[in-house]
Coordinates of C-alpha atoms and ligand atoms in Angstrom, one line a residue:
M1 CA 9.7 14.6 -21.3
V2 CA 11.3 11.8 -19.2
I3 CA 11.1 12.1 -15.4
L4 CA 12.5 9.5 -13.1
G5 CA 10.6 9.4 -9.7
L6 CA 12.6 8.4 -6.7
S7 CA 11.1 7.4 -3.3
P8 CA 13.0 8.5 -0.1
I9 CA 15.9 6.1 0.5
V10 CA 14.8 5.2 4.0
H11 CA 12.5 2.2 3.6
E12 CA 10.6 0.8 0.5
S13 CA 13.0 2.5 -1.9
A14 CA 11.5 2.4 -5.4
V15 CA 11.6 4.1 -8.8
G16 CA 9.1 4.9 -11.5
L17 CA 9.6 6.3 -15.0
V18 CA 7.1 8.8 -16.3
V19 CA 7.4 9.5 -20.0
D20 CA 5.3 12.5 -21.3
G21 CA 3.0 12.2 -18.2
K22 CA 2.5 8.4 -18.5
L23 CA 3.8 6.0 -15.9
V24 CA 5.6 3.3 -18.0
A25 CA 7.7 1.3 -15.6
A26 CA 7.9 1.1 -11.8
A27 CA 9.3 -1.3 -9.2
A28 CA 10.6 -1.5 -5.7
E29 CA 14.2 -2.4 -4.9
E30 CA 13.1 -5.2 -2.5
R31 CA 11.8 -7.3 -5.3
F32 CA 15.3 -7.5 -6.8
S33 CA 17.4 -7.5 -3.7
R34 CA 15.0 -10.0 -2.0
I35 CA 15.2 -7.9 1.2
K36 CA 11.7 -7.0 2.5
S37 CA 11.1 -3.2 2.5
D38 CA 14.7 -2.6 1.3
G39 CA 15.7 1.0 1.9
A40 CA 19.0 0.8 -0.1
F41 CA 19.6 3.0 -3.1
P42 CA 17.6 1.4 -5.8
D43 CA 20.3 0.5 -8.3
R44 CA 18.6 -2.7 -9.4
A45 CA 15.2 -1.1 -9.8
L46 CA 16.8 1.7 -11.8
Q47 CA 18.5 -0.7 -14.1
F48 CA 15.2 -2.4 -14.6
V49 CA 13.3 0.7 -15.7
F50 CA 16.0 1.5 -18.2
D51 CA 16.1 -2.1 -19.5
K52 CA 12.3 -2.2 -19.9
T53 CA 11.9 1.1 -21.7
G54 CA 15.2 1.0 -23.7
L55 CA 16.0 4.5 -22.4
S56 CA 19.2 5.4 -20.7
P57 CA 20.2 7.9 -18.0
A58 CA 21.1 10.4 -20.8
D59 CA 17.4 10.4 -21.9
V60 CA 16.2 11.5 -18.4
D61 CA 15.3 15.1 -18.1
H62 CA 14.7 15.3 -14.4
V63 CA 15.0 13.1 -11.3
A64 CA 12.0 13.9 -9.0
Y65 CA 12.8 13.1 -5.4
A66 CA 9.9 13.0 -2.8
A67 CA 11.5 15.2 -0.1
L68 CA 12.6 18.8 0.3
P69 CA 16.3 19.9 0.6
F70 CA 17.9 19.2 4.0
A71 CA 17.8 22.8 5.3
K72 CA 14.1 23.3 4.3
E73 CA 13.0 20.0 5.9
R74 CA 14.8 20.8 9.1
L75 CA 13.4 24.3 9.2
R76 CA 9.9 22.8 9.0
D77 CA 10.8 20.4 11.8
V78 CA 12.0 23.2 14.1
V79 CA 9.0 25.5 13.3
G80 CA 6.6 22.5 13.8
Y81 CA 8.3 21.7 17.1
A82 CA 8.0 25.3 18.4
R83 CA 4.3 25.4 17.4
N84 CA 3.7 22.1 19.1
V85 CA 5.3 23.2 22.3
A86 CA 2.9 26.2 22.3
Y87 CA 0.0 24.0 21.5
V88 CA 0.7 21.4 24.1
A89 CA 1.2 24.1 26.8
Q90 CA -2.5 25.0 26.5
A91 CA -4.0 21.6 25.5
S92 CA -6.3 19.7 27.9
D93 CA -4.2 16.8 28.9
R94 CA -2.6 15.4 32.0
A95 CA 0.6 17.3 33.0
A96 CA 2.6 14.1 33.3
T97 CA 1.5 13.0 29.8
K98 CA 2.4 16.4 28.3
L99 CA 5.8 16.3 30.0
A100 CA 6.5 12.7 28.7
H101 CA 5.5 13.9 25.2
L102 CA 7.7 16.9 25.2
L103 CA 10.7 15.1 26.5
N104 CA 10.4 12.3 24.0
Y105 CA 9.6 14.7 21.1
T106 CA 12.7 16.8 22.0
R107 CA 14.8 13.7 22.2
N108 CA 13.6 12.4 18.8
L109 CA 14.2 15.7 17.2
V110 CA 17.7 16.1 18.5
L111 CA 18.7 12.5 17.7
H112 CA 17.1 12.6 14.3
N113 CA 19.4 10.9 11.9
E114 CA 19.5 13.8 9.5
W115 CA 20.6 16.2 12.2
A116 CA 23.2 13.8 13.5
T117 CA 24.7 13.4 10.0
W118 CA 23.8 16.9 8.8
G119 CA 22.0 15.8 5.7
G120 CA 23.8 12.5 5.3
T121 CA 21.0 10.7 3.5
Q122 CA 20.6 13.4 0.8
R123 CA 24.4 13.5 0.3
R124 CA 24.3 9.7 -0.2
I125 CA 21.6 10.0 -2.8
R126 CA 23.5 12.6 -4.7
C127 CA 26.6 10.4 -4.5
E128 CA 24.7 7.4 -5.8
L129 CA 23.0 9.4 -8.6
E130 CA 26.4 10.7 -9.6
K131 CA 27.3 7.1 -10.5
W132 CA 24.4 7.1 -13.0
D133 CA 25.3 10.6 -14.2
L134 CA 21.9 11.8 -12.8
A135 CA 22.9 14.0 -9.8
G136 CA 22.7 17.2 -11.7
K137 CA 19.1 16.4 -12.7
M138 CA 17.7 16.1 -9.2
V139 CA 14.6 18.1 -8.3
Y140 CA 13.1 18.1 -4.8
V141 CA 9.3 17.7 -4.5
D142 CA 7.4 18.2 -1.2
H143 CA 6.6 14.7 0.2
H144 CA 2.9 15.2 0.7
L145 CA 2.4 17.0 -2.6
A146 CA 4.0 13.9 -4.2
H147 CA 1.6 11.5 -2.3
V148 CA -1.5 13.4 -3.4
A149 CA -0.1 13.8 -7.0
S150 CA 0.3 10.0 -7.2
A151 CA -3.4 9.6 -6.4
Y152 CA -4.8 12.6 -8.3
Y153 CA -3.1 12.2 -11.6
T154 CA -3.8 8.4 -11.8
S155 CA -7.5 8.7 -10.7
G156 CA -9.1 10.0 -13.9
L157 CA -11.1 12.3 -11.6
D158 CA -10.9 16.0 -12.6
R159 CA -12.2 17.7 -9.4
C160 CA -11.7 16.0 -6.1
L161 CA -10.4 16.2 -2.6
A162 CA -6.8 14.8 -2.5
V163 CA -5.7 13.6 0.9
S164 CA -2.4 12.3 2.2
L165 CA -1.8 10.7 5.6
D166 CA 1.4 9.0 6.7
G167 CA 3.9 8.9 9.5
Y168 CA 6.1 11.8 8.5
G169 CA 7.3 13.5 5.3
S170 CA 8.8 16.9 4.7
G171 CA 8.0 18.1 8.2
Q172 CA 4.3 17.0 7.9
A173 CA 2.1 14.0 8.6
G174 CA -0.5 14.7 5.9
S175 CA -2.3 17.2 3.8
F176 CA -5.6 18.2 2.2
Y177 CA -5.5 19.4 -1.4
L178 CA -8.1 20.3 -3.9
G179 CA -7.5 18.8 -7.3
Q180 CA -9.1 20.7 -10.2
G181 CA -8.4 21.1 -13.9
G182 CA -5.1 19.2 -13.6
K183 CA -3.8 21.4 -10.7
L184 CA -3.4 20.7 -7.0
R185 CA -4.1 23.5 -4.5
L186 CA -3.1 23.1 -0.9
L187 CA -6.1 23.5 1.5
S188 CA -4.3 22.6 4.7
P189 CA -1.1 20.7 5.7
I190 CA -1.2 18.5 8.8
P191 CA 2.0 19.3 10.6
Y192 CA 4.0 16.7 12.4
P193 CA 3.6 15.4 15.2
H194 CA -0.2 15.3 14.5
S195 CA 0.4 12.0 12.8
L196 CA -2.1 9.2 12.4
G197 CA 0.7 7.1 10.9
T198 CA 2.7 7.4 14.1
F199 CA -0.4 6.8 16.1
Y200 CA -1.0 3.4 14.4
R201 CA 2.7 2.5 14.2
R202 CA 3.1 2.9 18.0
V203 CA 0.3 0.5 18.8
T204 CA 1.6 -2.0 16.2
Q205 CA 4.9 -2.0 18.0
A206 CA 3.3 -2.1 21.5
L207 CA 1.3 -5.2 20.5
G208 CA 4.6 -7.0 19.6
Y209 CA 4.6 -6.5 15.8
R210 CA 7.1 -4.8 13.5
P211 CA 6.3 -1.2 13.0
N212 CA 6.2 0.0 9.4
R213 CA 5.5 -3.5 8.3
H214 CA 2.8 -5.3 10.2
E215 CA 0.2 -2.5 10.5
G216 CA -2.1 -4.7 8.3
K217 CA -2.2 -7.4 11.0
I218 CA -3.6 -4.9 13.5
V219 CA -6.4 -4.1 11.1
G220 CA -7.3 -7.8 10.9
L221 CA -6.9 -8.3 14.6
A222 CA -9.2 -5.3 15.4
A223 CA -12.2 -7.2 13.9
F224 CA -12.0 -9.7 16.8
G225 CA -12.0 -7.1 19.6
D226 CA -14.5 -4.8 21.3
P227 CA -13.7 -1.3 20.2
T228 CA -15.9 0.3 22.9
K229 CA -13.8 -0.9 25.9
L230 CA -10.9 1.5 25.3
Y231 CA -12.4 3.9 22.8
A232 CA -13.0 6.9 25.0
E233 CA -9.5 6.7 26.5
V234 CA -7.8 6.5 23.0
R235 CA -10.1 9.0 21.4
A236 CA -9.4 11.6 24.2
R237 CA -5.9 11.9 22.8
F238 CA -7.3 13.9 19.9
D239 CA -8.6 17.4 19.8
L240 CA -11.1 17.5 17.0
D241 CA -12.5 21.1 17.6
H242 CA -10.8 22.5 14.5
E243 CA -11.9 22.9 10.9
D244 CA -8.5 22.4 9.2
Y245 CA -7.0 19.3 10.8
Y246 CA -7.1 17.3 14.0
R247 CA -4.6 17.8 16.8
F248 CA -3.0 14.8 18.3
K249 CA -2.3 15.7 22.0
S250 CA 0.8 14.3 23.5
A251 CA 1.6 12.4 20.4
A252 CA 5.1 11.3 21.4
D253 CA 4.1 10.0 24.9
P254 CA 6.2 6.8 24.9
W255 CA 4.1 5.0 27.6
F256 CA 0.5 5.3 26.5
E257 CA 0.3 2.3 24.1
K258 CA 2.6 0.2 26.2
R259 CA 0.4 0.6 29.2
L260 CA -2.7 -0.4 27.3
A261 CA -1.0 -3.3 25.7
A262 CA 0.1 -4.6 29.1
A263 CA -3.3 -4.4 30.7
H264 CA -5.8 -5.4 28.0
A265 CA -6.5 -8.0 25.4
P266 CA -4.6 -7.2 22.2
S267 CA -7.7 -7.5 20.1
D268 CA -9.5 -4.8 22.2
V269 CA -6.5 -2.5 22.0
A270 CA -6.3 -3.0 18.2
A271 CA -10.1 -2.5 17.9
A272 CA -10.0 0.8 19.8
Y273 CA -7.1 2.1 17.7
Q274 CA -8.7 1.1 14.5
R275 CA -12.0 2.7 15.4
V276 CA -10.4 6.0 16.5
L277 CA -8.2 6.1 13.4
E278 CA -11.3 5.6 11.2
D279 CA -13.4 8.2 13.1
V280 CA -10.7 10.9 13.2
A281 CA -9.6 10.6 9.6
T282 CA -13.2 10.2 8.3
L283 CA -14.4 13.2 10.3
F284 CA -11.8 15.5 8.7
V285 CA -12.2 14.1 5.2
H286 CA -15.9 14.7 5.6
K287 CA -15.3 18.3 6.8
W288 CA -13.2 19.1 3.7
V289 CA -15.7 17.4 1.4
R290 CA -18.5 19.6 2.8
R291 CA -16.3 22.8 2.6
T292 CA -15.2 22.2 -1.0
G293 CA -18.4 20.6 -2.2
V294 CA -16.5 17.9 -4.0
K295 CA -18.0 14.4 -4.6
D296 CA -14.8 12.5 -5.2
V297 CA -11.9 11.7 -2.9
V298 CA -8.4 10.4 -3.8
C299 CA -5.9 9.3 -1.2
A300 CA -2.3 8.2 -0.8
G301 CA 0.2 7.9 2.1
G302 CA 0.9 4.9 4.3
V303 CA -2.2 5.3 6.4
F304 CA -4.3 4.5 3.4
A305 CA -2.8 1.0 3.4
N306 CA -5.6 0.6 6.0
V307 CA -8.3 -0.9 3.8
K308 CA -11.0 -0.6 6.5
L309 CA -10.4 3.2 6.8
N310 CA -10.8 3.4 3.1
Q311 CA -14.2 1.7 3.2
R312 CA -15.3 4.3 5.8
I313 CA -14.2 7.2 3.6
A314 CA -16.1 5.6 0.7
E315 CA -19.2 5.4 2.9
I316 CA -19.3 9.2 3.7
P317 CA -22.7 10.1 2.3
E318 CA -21.5 12.9 0.0
V319 CA -18.7 10.8 -1.5
E320 CA -19.5 9.3 -4.8
R321 CA -16.1 7.9 -5.7
L322 CA -13.0 7.0 -3.8
F323 CA -9.6 6.2 -5.4
V324 CA -6.5 5.1 -3.4
F325 CA -3.2 5.0 -5.3
P326 CA -2.2 1.3 -5.4
A327 CA 1.3 2.0 -4.2
M328 CA 0.0 4.2 -1.4
S329 CA 3.0 4.0 0.9
D330 CA 6.4 5.5 0.3
G331 CA 7.2 3.0 -2.4
G332 CA 4.8 5.0 -4.6
V333 CA 5.7 8.5 -3.5
G334 CA 8.6 8.7 -6.0
V335 CA 6.1 8.1 -8.9
G336 CA 3.9 10.9 -7.3
A337 CA 6.9 13.3 -7.3
A338 CA 7.5 12.6 -11.0
L339 CA 3.8 13.2 -11.8
A340 CA 3.8 16.4 -9.7
L341 CA 6.9 17.7 -11.5
Q342 CA 5.4 16.8 -14.9
A343 CA 2.3 18.8 -14.0
D344 CA 4.3 21.7 -12.8
L345 CA 6.6 21.9 -15.9
R346 CA 4.3 20.9 -18.7
G347 CA 0.8 20.5 -17.2
L348 CA -1.0 17.2 -16.7
E349 CA -4.6 16.0 -16.8
P350 CA -5.7 13.2 -14.4
N351 CA -5.7 9.9 -16.3
R352 CA -7.3 6.7 -15.1
L353 CA -4.5 4.3 -14.2
P354 CA -5.4 1.1 -16.2
H355 CA -3.2 -1.3 -14.2
V356 CA -0.1 -1.7 -12.2
Y357 CA 1.6 -4.4 -14.2
L358 CA 4.6 -2.1 -14.5
G359 CA 7.4 -4.4 -13.3
P360 CA 9.7 -6.9 -15.0
S361 CA 8.4 -9.8 -17.2
Y362 CA 10.3 -12.7 -18.4
E363 CA 10.4 -14.4 -21.9
E364 CA 9.3 -18.0 -22.2
E365 CA 12.9 -19.0 -23.0
R366 CA 14.2 -17.6 -19.7
I367 CA 11.4 -19.4 -17.8
G368 CA 12.3 -22.6 -19.7
R369 CA 16.0 -22.3 -18.7
A370 CA 15.1 -21.7 -15.0
L371 CA 12.8 -24.7 -15.0
A372 CA 15.4 -26.9 -16.7
A373 CA 18.0 -25.9 -14.0
S374 CA 15.5 -26.5 -11.2
G375 CA 15.3 -30.3 -11.4
L376 CA 11.5 -30.0 -11.0
R377 CA 9.0 -32.0 -13.1
Y378 CA 7.2 -29.8 -15.6
R379 CA 5.5 -29.7 -18.9
R380 CA 4.4 -27.1 -21.4
S381 CA 0.7 -26.6 -21.4
D382 CA -1.4 -25.8 -24.5
D383 CA -4.1 -24.2 -22.4
I384 CA -2.6 -23.1 -19.1
E385 CA -5.9 -21.5 -17.8
T386 CA -7.8 -24.7 -18.2
D387 CA -5.0 -26.6 -16.5
I388 CA -5.1 -24.1 -13.6
V389 CA -8.9 -24.5 -13.2
D390 CA -8.6 -28.3 -13.4
N391 CA -6.1 -28.2 -10.5
L392 CA -8.2 -25.8 -8.5
L393 CA -11.2 -28.0 -8.9
A394 CA -9.1 -30.9 -7.6
R395 CA -8.4 -28.7 -4.5
K396 CA -4.8 -28.1 -5.3
V397 CA -3.1 -24.8 -4.3
V398 CA -2.0 -23.1 -7.5
A399 CA 0.8 -20.6 -7.6
R400 CA 0.6 -18.3 -10.7
F401 CA 3.5 -16.5 -12.2
D402 CA 2.8 -14.7 -15.4
G403 CA 3.5 -11.5 -17.3
P404 CA 4.8 -8.2 -15.7
M405 CA 5.1 -8.0 -11.9
E406 CA 2.8 -5.7 -10.0
F407 CA 3.9 -2.4 -8.7
G408 CA 2.8 -1.8 -5.1
P409 CA 2.2 -4.1 -2.2
R410 CA -0.5 -6.3 -3.7
A411 CA -0.1 -9.4 -5.9
L412 CA -2.9 -9.0 -8.5
G413 CA -2.7 -12.3 -10.4
N414 CA 0.7 -12.2 -12.0
R415 CA 2.6 -13.2 -8.8
S416 CA -0.3 -14.8 -6.8
I417 CA -1.4 -18.0 -5.1
L418 CA -4.9 -19.1 -6.1
Y419 CA -7.3 -21.4 -4.3
P420 CA -11.1 -21.9 -4.1
A421 CA -12.7 -19.7 -1.5
L422 CA -15.1 -22.4 -0.3
E423 CA -13.7 -23.5 3.1
P424 CA -12.6 -21.0 5.8
A425 CA -10.1 -23.6 7.2
V426 CA -7.8 -22.8 4.2
N427 CA -6.8 -19.6 5.9
K428 CA -5.2 -21.5 8.8
W429 CA -3.4 -24.3 6.9
L430 CA -2.2 -22.3 3.9
N431 CA -0.9 -19.5 6.1
E432 CA 0.9 -22.1 8.2
R433 CA 2.4 -23.6 5.1
L434 CA 3.6 -20.2 3.9
G435 CA 5.0 -19.4 7.4
R436 CA 2.6 -16.4 7.9
T437 CA 0.5 -15.2 10.7
E438 CA -2.6 -13.3 9.6
F439 CA -5.8 -12.3 11.2
M440 CA -7.4 -11.2 8.0
P441 CA -8.7 -14.0 5.7
F442 CA -7.2 -14.2 2.2
A443 CA -8.6 -11.7 -0.2
P444 CA -11.0 -12.6 -3.0
V445 CA -10.4 -12.0 -6.7
S446 CA -13.7 -11.8 -8.6
L447 CA -15.0 -11.1 -12.1
D448 CA -15.6 -7.4 -12.4
E449 CA -18.9 -8.0 -14.2
R450 CA -20.2 -9.8 -11.0
A451 CA -19.1 -7.1 -8.6
T452 CA -22.5 -5.7 -7.7
E453 CA -23.8 -9.2 -6.9
L454 CA -21.0 -9.8 -4.5
Y455 CA -20.0 -6.5 -2.9
E456 CA -22.1 -3.7 -1.4
N457 CA -21.6 -0.1 -2.4
V458 CA -19.0 -1.2 -4.9
E459 CA -19.7 1.5 -7.5
A460 CA -18.0 4.1 -5.3
V461 CA -14.8 2.0 -5.3
R462 CA -15.0 0.2 -8.6
H463 CA -11.7 1.6 -10.0
T464 CA -9.7 1.3 -6.7
A465 CA -11.0 -2.2 -6.2
Q466 CA -9.0 -3.3 -9.2
F467 CA -6.0 -2.9 -6.9
M468 CA -7.3 -4.5 -3.5
T469 CA -7.1 -1.2 -1.7
V470 CA -10.4 -1.1 0.0
T471 CA -12.8 -3.4 1.9
T472 CA -16.5 -3.6 1.2
D473 CA -19.4 -5.3 2.9
C474 CA -20.2 -8.6 1.3
T475 CA -23.6 -9.5 0.0
P476 CA -25.4 -12.7 1.3
K477 CA -24.5 -14.4 -2.0
M478 CA -20.8 -13.7 -1.5
R479 CA -20.8 -14.8 2.1
A480 CA -22.6 -18.1 1.2
E481 CA -20.4 -18.8 -1.9
S482 CA -17.0 -17.7 -0.8
P483 CA -16.8 -17.8 3.0
A484 CA -13.0 -18.3 3.1
A485 CA -12.6 -14.7 1.7
V486 CA -15.0 -13.0 4.1
H487 CA -13.7 -11.6 7.4
V488 CA -15.6 -12.1 10.7
D489 CA -17.0 -8.6 10.3
G490 CA -18.6 -9.5 7.0
T491 CA -16.2 -7.6 4.8
A492 CA -13.7 -8.5 2.1
R493 CA -10.9 -6.8 0.2
P494 CA -11.6 -7.6 -3.4
Q495 CA -9.7 -7.5 -6.6
L496 CA -12.0 -7.0 -9.5
V497 CA -10.8 -8.3 -12.8
K498 CA -11.7 -7.2 -16.4
A499 CA -10.8 -9.2 -19.5
E500 CA -8.9 -6.2 -21.1
I501 CA -6.7 -5.7 -18.0
N502 CA -5.6 -9.2 -17.2
P503 CA -6.8 -11.6 -19.9
S504 CA -5.2 -14.8 -18.4
L505 CA -6.6 -14.2 -14.9
Y506 CA -9.9 -13.2 -16.3
K507 CA -10.0 -16.5 -18.3
V508 CA -9.2 -18.5 -15.2
L509 CA -12.1 -16.9 -13.3
K510 CA -14.5 -17.3 -16.2
L511 CA -13.7 -21.0 -16.6
Y512 CA -13.9 -21.5 -12.9
E513 CA -17.3 -19.8 -12.8
R514 CA -18.5 -21.8 -15.8
R515 CA -17.8 -25.0 -13.9
T516 CA -18.8 -24.0 -10.4
G517 CA -21.2 -21.1 -10.7
I518 CA -18.8 -19.1 -8.5
P519 CA -17.0 -16.0 -9.9
T520 CA -14.5 -15.7 -7.1
L521 CA -11.2 -17.3 -6.0
I522 CA -8.8 -16.6 -3.2
N523 CA -5.8 -14.5 -4.3
T524 CA -2.9 -14.2 -1.9
S525 CA 0.6 -12.9 -2.7
Y526 CA 3.2 -15.4 -3.9
N527 CA 5.9 -15.1 -1.3
M528 CA 7.2 -17.0 1.7
H529 CA 7.1 -15.7 5.3
E530 CA 8.5 -12.1 5.5
E531 CA 10.0 -12.3 2.0
P532 CA 9.1 -9.9 -0.7
I533 CA 6.7 -11.1 -3.4
V534 CA 8.6 -13.2 -6.0
C535 CA 10.0 -11.3 -8.9
A536 CA 12.0 -13.6 -11.3
P537 CA 11.3 -17.2 -12.3
E538 CA 14.1 -18.4 -10.0
D539 CA 12.3 -16.7 -7.0
A540 CA 9.1 -18.4 -8.0
L541 CA 10.7 -21.8 -8.2
R542 CA 12.4 -21.4 -4.8
A543 CA 9.2 -20.3 -3.1
F544 CA 7.4 -23.2 -4.7
R545 CA 9.8 -25.6 -3.1
D546 CA 10.0 -23.9 0.2
G547 CA 6.2 -23.5 0.5
R548 CA 5.7 -27.1 -0.5
L549 CA 3.1 -25.9 -2.9
E550 CA 1.3 -28.3 -5.2
V551 CA 1.1 -26.7 -8.5
L552 CA 2.9 -23.8 -10.2
A553 CA 1.6 -22.3 -13.4
I554 CA 4.6 -20.3 -14.7
G555 CA 4.0 -18.7 -18.0
N556 CA 2.7 -21.5 -20.1
Y557 CA 4.4 -24.2 -18.1
L558 CA 2.9 -26.4 -15.4
V559 CA 5.0 -27.6 -12.5
Q560 CA 3.7 -30.2 -10.1
S561 CA 5.4 -31.2 -6.9
S562 CA 6.4 -34.9 -6.6
E563 CA 4.0 -35.4 -3.7
A564 CA 1.1 -33.9 -5.7
A565 CA 1.9 -35.8 -8.9
Ligands
FE2_1 FE1 5.0 9.1 3.0

């Protein structure tokens, strides 16, 4: 059975192809269009999944779309709104705050784009699918079921708590499910507007960053602040005296974050929001872990892009293993919809996702042509990994482009920039060169076989740490050897590499370790400021020039900038 999974066409549109329950190809439209978080209909990504698999639209049995039909979604919105009005009326909060919340919530509901256009987005999707002869095959899947399915069916864990948390989807802001024997059973939805995604998005915006894009910067900034200064005030917005889910009082109050941001240091505001987010989410995950007696937790939804939150969940005493779907945001929810539909129609056991190298790859001949047209100096290498390590030891920044592109937000060695993790100063000068502002240091990539020497409590997150989805505390050895990859709070967000998953990256790390004794490098994504990660060889060559990088190892070719030569 061939199921095409489609993310909502709002932001991060993406597609994935599931063949007989196995994810065989997936990519986001932004990588092809070169527009960050592109929400256009994913024509280019669709073409890619067909090109890669040799299948055609006629071979597709169903198109799983991670949303409910228009009328059903709006009905949930209205029911949620009515319940929230009743809840807010009795909640313990200041009257002015309640009023501000209700007025803004009412306004947002009435002005909701889907109301205004009466289902315009869904009509547009059908229209676009018609062009591919796929409109008749469309099946709607609840957004949060799709999120938890993405995590459950790729975790390899048979019995676990499956949690989704995001801003909004299908009238809800999250859900708790129990995954068991290949089936997902809803324990409790988290109705909108009780949204931790919205909570964090609002502070991102109030601190002057782009919502739905720069939340990761707030996570990094938080480590520099004092969480205790504003904790009580921010925490008081939540009502935690329930067993099913937290209530977010006056969630749509438009002034709260703005007032805090105007009066306090950004790092203290970020620190309080981060701590409250961690405490609220972890408290309810813990409650459900105790109620169900499960030992494993799997997560998806945009809130789980928060790597520090994920560490806190992994540290819940009863939790033995945590898995976060690598494309945890809405870019991955289409894949989840496809997996949920497969499970519904044919049954599906959870299988351990081996890797996310699911995107396009390019033949040597195509790379050679792009190089010849670039005017850059290059040569073919007989041993590209040794050349990479020689350059790293000479303290050159090495961009690496190789094999299939990663699916999801992280570059995992095939579209990455590598550098030794020895001097913390690299975070400043390399980010400046790439036109980025970051508060988190670059992330480390380490040999999997050295994980327990470098990262604390890593067994609980060993699978998910293949995908850079969680931070861990660093051991003294890691802090001493690779200080550039350790944050001020002593944590890092590792990628663990095994030989059988990425042989070339493994070989680079192994050679580097042999010559330095250190099994870790810095791995940051290969892209320029606010651009998507590079996809094709031409993107890599352009970013190489724009970033004034020193060395590019593209396939088996080595390119050196004229300044570095
Ligand atoms: Fe979502």
